[in-house]
mmCIF file of N, CA, C and O and ligand atoms in Angstrom:
data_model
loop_
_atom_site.group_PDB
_atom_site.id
_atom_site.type_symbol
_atom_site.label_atom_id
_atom_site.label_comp_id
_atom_site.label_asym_id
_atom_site.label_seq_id
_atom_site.Cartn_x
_atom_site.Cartn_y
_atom_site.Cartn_z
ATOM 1 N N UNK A 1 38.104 159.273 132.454
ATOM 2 C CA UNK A 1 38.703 160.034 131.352
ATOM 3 C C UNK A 1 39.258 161.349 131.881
ATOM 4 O O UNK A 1 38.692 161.820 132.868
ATOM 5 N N UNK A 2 40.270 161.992 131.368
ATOM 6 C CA UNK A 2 40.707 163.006 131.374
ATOM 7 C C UNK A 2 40.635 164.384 130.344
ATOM 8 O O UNK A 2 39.858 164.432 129.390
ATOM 9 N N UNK A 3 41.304 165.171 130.599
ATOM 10 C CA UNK A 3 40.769 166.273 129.379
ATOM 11 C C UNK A 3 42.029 167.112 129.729
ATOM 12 O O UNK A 3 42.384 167.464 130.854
ATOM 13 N N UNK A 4 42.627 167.356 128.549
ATOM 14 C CA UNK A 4 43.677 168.334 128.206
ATOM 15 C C UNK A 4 43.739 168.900 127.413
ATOM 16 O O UNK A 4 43.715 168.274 126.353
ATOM 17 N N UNK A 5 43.861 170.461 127.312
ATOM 18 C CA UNK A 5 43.849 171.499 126.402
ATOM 19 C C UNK A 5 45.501 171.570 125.859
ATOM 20 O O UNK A 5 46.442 171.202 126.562
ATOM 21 N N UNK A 6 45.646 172.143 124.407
ATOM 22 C CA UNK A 6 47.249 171.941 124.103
ATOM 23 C C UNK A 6 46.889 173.080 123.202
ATOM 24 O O UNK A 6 45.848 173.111 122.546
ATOM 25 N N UNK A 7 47.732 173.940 123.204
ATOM 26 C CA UNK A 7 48.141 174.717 122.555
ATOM 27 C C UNK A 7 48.816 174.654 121.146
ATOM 28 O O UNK A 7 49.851 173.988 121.189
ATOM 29 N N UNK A 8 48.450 175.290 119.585
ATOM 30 C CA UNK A 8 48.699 174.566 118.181
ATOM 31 C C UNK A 8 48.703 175.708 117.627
ATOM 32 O O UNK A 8 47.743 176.448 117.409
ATOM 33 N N UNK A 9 50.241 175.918 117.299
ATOM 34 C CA UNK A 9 50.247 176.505 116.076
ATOM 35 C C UNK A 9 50.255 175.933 114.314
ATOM 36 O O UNK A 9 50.703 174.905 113.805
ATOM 37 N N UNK A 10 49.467 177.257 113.669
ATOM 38 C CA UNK A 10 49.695 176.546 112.669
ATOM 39 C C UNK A 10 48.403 175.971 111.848
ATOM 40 O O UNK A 10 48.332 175.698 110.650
ATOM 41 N N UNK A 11 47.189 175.851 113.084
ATOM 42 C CA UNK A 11 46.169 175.397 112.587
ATOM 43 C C UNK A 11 45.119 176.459 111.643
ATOM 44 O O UNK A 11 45.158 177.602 112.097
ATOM 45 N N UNK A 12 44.513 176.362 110.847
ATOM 46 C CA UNK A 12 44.047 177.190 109.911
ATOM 47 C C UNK A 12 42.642 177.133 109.128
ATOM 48 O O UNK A 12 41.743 177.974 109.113
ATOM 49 N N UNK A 13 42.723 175.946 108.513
ATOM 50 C CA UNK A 13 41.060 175.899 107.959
ATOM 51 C C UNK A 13 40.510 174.163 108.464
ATOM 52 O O UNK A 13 41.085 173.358 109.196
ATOM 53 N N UNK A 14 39.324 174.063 107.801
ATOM 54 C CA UNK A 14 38.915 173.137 108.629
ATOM 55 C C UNK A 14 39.920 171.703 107.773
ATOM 56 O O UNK A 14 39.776 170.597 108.293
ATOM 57 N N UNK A 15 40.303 171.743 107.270
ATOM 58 C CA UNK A 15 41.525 170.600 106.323
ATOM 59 C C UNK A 15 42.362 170.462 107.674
ATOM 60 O O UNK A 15 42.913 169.381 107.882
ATOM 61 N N UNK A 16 42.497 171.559 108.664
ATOM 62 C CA UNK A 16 43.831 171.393 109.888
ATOM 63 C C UNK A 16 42.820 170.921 110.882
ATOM 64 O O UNK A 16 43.272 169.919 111.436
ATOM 65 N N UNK A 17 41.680 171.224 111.315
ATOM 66 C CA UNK A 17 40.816 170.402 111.967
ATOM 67 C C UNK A 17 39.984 169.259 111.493
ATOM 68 O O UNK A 17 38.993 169.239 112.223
ATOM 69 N N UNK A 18 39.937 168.558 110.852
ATOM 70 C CA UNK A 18 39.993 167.120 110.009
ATOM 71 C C UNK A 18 41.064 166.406 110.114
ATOM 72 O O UNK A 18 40.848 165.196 110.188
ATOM 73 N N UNK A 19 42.395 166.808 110.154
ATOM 74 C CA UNK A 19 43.293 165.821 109.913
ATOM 75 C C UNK A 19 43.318 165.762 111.437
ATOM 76 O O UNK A 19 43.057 164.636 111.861
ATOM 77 N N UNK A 20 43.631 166.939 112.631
ATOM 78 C CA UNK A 20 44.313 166.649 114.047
ATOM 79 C C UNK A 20 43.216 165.708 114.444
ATOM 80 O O UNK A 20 43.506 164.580 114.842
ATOM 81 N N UNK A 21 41.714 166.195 114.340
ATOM 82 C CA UNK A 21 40.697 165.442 114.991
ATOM 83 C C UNK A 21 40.654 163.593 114.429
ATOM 84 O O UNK A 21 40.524 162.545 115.061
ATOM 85 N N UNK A 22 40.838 163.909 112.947
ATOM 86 C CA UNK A 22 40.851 162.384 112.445
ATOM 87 C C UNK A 22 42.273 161.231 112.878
ATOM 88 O O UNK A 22 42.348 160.002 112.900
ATOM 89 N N UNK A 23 43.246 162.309 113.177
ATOM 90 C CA UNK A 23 44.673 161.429 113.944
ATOM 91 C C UNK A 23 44.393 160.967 115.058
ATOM 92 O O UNK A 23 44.604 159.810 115.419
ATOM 93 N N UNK A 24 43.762 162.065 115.859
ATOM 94 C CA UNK A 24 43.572 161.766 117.758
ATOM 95 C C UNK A 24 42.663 160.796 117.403
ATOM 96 O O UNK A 24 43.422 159.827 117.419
ATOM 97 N N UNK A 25 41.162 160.174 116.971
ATOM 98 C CA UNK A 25 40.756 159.169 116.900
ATOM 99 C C UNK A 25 40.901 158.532 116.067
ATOM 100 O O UNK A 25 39.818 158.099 115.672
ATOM 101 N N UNK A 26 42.142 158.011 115.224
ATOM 102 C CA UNK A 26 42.584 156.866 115.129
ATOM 103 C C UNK A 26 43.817 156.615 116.389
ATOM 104 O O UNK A 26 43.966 155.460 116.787
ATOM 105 N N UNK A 27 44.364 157.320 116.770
ATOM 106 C CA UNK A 27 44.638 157.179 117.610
ATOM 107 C C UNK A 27 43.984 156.562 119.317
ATOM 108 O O UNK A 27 44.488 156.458 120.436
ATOM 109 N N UNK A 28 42.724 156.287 118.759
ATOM 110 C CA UNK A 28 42.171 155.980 120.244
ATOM 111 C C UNK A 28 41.523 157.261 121.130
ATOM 112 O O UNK A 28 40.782 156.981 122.073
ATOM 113 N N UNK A 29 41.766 158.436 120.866
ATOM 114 C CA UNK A 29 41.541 159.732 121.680
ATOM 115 C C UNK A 29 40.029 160.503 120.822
ATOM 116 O O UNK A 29 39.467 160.276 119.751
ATOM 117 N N UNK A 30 39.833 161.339 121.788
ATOM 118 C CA UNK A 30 38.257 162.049 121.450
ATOM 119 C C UNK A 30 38.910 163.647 121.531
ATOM 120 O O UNK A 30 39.036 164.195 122.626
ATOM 121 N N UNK A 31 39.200 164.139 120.605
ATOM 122 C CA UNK A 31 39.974 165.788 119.984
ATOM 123 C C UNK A 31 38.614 166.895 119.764
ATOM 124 O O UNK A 31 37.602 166.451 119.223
ATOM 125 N N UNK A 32 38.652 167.975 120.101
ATOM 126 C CA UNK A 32 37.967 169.224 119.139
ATOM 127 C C UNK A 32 39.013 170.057 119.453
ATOM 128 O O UNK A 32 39.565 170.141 120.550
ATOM 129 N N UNK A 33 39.395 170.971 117.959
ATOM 130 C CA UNK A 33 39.964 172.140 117.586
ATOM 131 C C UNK A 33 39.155 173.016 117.824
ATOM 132 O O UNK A 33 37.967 173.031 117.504
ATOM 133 N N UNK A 34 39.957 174.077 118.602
ATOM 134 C CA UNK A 34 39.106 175.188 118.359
ATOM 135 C C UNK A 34 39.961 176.267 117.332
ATOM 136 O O UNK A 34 40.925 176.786 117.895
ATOM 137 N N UNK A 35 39.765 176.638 116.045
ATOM 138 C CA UNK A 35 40.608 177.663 115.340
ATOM 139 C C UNK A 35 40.877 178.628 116.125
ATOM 140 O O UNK A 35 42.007 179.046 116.379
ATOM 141 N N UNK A 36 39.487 179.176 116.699
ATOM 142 C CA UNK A 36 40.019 180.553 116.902
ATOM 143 C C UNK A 36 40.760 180.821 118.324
ATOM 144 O O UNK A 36 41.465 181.830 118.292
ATOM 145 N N UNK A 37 40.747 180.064 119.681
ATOM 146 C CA UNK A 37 41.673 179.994 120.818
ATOM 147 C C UNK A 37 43.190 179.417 120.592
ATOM 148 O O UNK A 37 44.044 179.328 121.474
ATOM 149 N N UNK A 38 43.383 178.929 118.784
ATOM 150 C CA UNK A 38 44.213 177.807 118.693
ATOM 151 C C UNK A 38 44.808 176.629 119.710
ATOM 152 O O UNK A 38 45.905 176.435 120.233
ATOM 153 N N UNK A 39 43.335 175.840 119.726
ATOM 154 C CA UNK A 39 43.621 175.213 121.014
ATOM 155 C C UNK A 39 42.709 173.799 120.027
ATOM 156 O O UNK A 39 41.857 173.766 119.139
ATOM 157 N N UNK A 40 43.711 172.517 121.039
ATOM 158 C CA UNK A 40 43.304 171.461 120.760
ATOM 159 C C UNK A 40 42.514 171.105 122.165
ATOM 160 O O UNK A 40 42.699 172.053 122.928
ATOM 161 N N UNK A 41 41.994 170.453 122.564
ATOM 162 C CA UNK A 41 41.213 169.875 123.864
ATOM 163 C C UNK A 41 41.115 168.167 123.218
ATOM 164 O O UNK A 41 40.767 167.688 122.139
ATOM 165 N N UNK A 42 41.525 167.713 124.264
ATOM 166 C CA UNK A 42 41.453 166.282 123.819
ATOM 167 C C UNK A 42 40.842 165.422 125.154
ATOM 168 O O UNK A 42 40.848 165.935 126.273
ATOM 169 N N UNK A 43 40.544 164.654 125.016
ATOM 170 C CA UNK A 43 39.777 163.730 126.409
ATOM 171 C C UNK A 43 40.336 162.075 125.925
ATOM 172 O O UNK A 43 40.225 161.478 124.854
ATOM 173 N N UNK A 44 40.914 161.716 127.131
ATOM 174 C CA UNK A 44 41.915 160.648 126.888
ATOM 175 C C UNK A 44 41.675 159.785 128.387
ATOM 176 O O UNK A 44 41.356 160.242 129.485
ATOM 177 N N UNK A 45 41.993 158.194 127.929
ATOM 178 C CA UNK A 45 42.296 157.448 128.913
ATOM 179 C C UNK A 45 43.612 157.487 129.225
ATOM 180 O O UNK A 45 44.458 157.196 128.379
ATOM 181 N N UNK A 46 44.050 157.976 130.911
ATOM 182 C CA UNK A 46 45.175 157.851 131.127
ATOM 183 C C UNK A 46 46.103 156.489 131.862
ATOM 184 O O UNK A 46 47.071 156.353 132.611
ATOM 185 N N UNK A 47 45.038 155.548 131.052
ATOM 186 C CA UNK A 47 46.059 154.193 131.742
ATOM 187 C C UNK A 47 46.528 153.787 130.256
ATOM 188 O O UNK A 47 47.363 152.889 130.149
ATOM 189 N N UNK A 48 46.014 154.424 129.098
ATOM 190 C CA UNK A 48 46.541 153.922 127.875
ATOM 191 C C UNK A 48 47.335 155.199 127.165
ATOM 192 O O UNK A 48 48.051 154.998 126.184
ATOM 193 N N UNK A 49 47.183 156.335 127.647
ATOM 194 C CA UNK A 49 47.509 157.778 126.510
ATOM 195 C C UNK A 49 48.098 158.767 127.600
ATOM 196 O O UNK A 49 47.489 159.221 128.569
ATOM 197 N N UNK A 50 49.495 159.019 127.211
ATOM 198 C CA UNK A 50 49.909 159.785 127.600
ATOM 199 C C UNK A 50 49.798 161.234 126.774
ATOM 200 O O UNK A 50 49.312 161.299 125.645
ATOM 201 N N UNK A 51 50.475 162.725 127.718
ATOM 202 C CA UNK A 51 49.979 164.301 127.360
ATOM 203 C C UNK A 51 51.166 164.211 125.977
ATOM 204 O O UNK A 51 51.111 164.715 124.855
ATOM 205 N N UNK A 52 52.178 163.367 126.612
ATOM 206 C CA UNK A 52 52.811 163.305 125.562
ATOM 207 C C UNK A 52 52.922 162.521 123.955
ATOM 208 O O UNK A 52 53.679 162.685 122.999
ATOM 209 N N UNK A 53 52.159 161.921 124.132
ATOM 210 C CA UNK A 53 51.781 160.944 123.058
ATOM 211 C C UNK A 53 50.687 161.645 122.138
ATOM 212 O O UNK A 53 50.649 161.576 120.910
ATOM 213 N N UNK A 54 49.788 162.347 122.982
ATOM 214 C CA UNK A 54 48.624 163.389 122.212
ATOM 215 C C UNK A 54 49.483 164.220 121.657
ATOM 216 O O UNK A 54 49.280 164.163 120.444
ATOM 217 N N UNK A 55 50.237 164.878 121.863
ATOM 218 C CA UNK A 55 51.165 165.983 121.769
ATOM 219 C C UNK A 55 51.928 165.533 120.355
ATOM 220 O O UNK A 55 51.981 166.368 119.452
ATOM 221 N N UNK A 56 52.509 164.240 120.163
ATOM 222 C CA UNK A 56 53.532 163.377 119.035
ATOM 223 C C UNK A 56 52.294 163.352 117.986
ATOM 224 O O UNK A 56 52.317 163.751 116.821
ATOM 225 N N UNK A 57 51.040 162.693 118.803
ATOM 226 C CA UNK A 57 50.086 162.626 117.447
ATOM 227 C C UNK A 57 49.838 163.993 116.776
ATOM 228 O O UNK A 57 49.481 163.916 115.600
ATOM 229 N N UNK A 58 49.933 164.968 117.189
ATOM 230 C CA UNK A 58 49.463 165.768 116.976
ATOM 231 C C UNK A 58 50.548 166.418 115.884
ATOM 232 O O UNK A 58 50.251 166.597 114.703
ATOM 233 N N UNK A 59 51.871 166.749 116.466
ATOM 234 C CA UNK A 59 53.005 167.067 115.845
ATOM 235 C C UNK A 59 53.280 166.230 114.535
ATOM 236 O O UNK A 59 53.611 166.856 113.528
ATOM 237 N N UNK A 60 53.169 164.921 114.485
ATOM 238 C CA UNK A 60 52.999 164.081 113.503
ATOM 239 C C UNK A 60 52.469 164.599 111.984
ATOM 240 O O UNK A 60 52.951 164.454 110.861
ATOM 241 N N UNK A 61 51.192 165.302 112.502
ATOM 242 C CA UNK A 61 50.403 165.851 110.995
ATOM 243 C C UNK A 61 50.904 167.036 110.878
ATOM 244 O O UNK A 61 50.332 167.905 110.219
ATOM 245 N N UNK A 62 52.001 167.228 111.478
ATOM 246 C CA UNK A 62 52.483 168.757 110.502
ATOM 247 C C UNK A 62 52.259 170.107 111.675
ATOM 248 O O UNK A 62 52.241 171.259 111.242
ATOM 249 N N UNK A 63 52.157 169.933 112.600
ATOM 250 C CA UNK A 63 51.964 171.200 113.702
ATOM 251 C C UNK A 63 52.769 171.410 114.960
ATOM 252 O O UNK A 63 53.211 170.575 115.749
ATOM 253 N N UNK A 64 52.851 172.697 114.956
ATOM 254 C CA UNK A 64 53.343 172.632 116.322
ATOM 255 C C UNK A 64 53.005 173.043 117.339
ATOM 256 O O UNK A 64 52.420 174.123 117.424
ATOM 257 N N UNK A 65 53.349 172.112 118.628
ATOM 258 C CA UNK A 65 53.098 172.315 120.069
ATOM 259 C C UNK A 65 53.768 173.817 120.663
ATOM 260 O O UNK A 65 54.937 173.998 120.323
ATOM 261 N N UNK A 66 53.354 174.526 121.219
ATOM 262 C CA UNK A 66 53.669 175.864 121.801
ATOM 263 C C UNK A 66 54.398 176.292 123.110
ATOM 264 O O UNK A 66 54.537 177.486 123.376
HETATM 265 CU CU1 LIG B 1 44.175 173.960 107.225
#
């Protein structure tokens, strides 16, 4: 497994950490938000998940990459 931190604006109460965390694992991925670094950290298989694909899921629910 791997682990990548991403940078998120935009994120705010825990309703914005519920939805990114509940996307990345349906998505297959293991997410924690942190509000206050506004930082996503995600831990991913990289023979199935690309930085960029975490990045789309993420953008998907309404946020943006930095
Ligand atoms: Cu929110």
């Amino acid at each position: 497994m791997k682990q990548v931190t991403i940078n998120v604006e935009g994120m705010s109460c825990n309703h914005c950490v519920s939805s990114i965390e509940g996307a990345l694992k349906n998505a297959g991925m293991s997410g924690k938000v942190d509000l206050d670094s506004k930082t996503v950290t995600v831990e991913y298989d990289e023979a199935k998940t690309t930085v960029e694909q975490i990045k789309e899921t993420i953008e998907e629910q309404g946020y943006d990459i930095v």
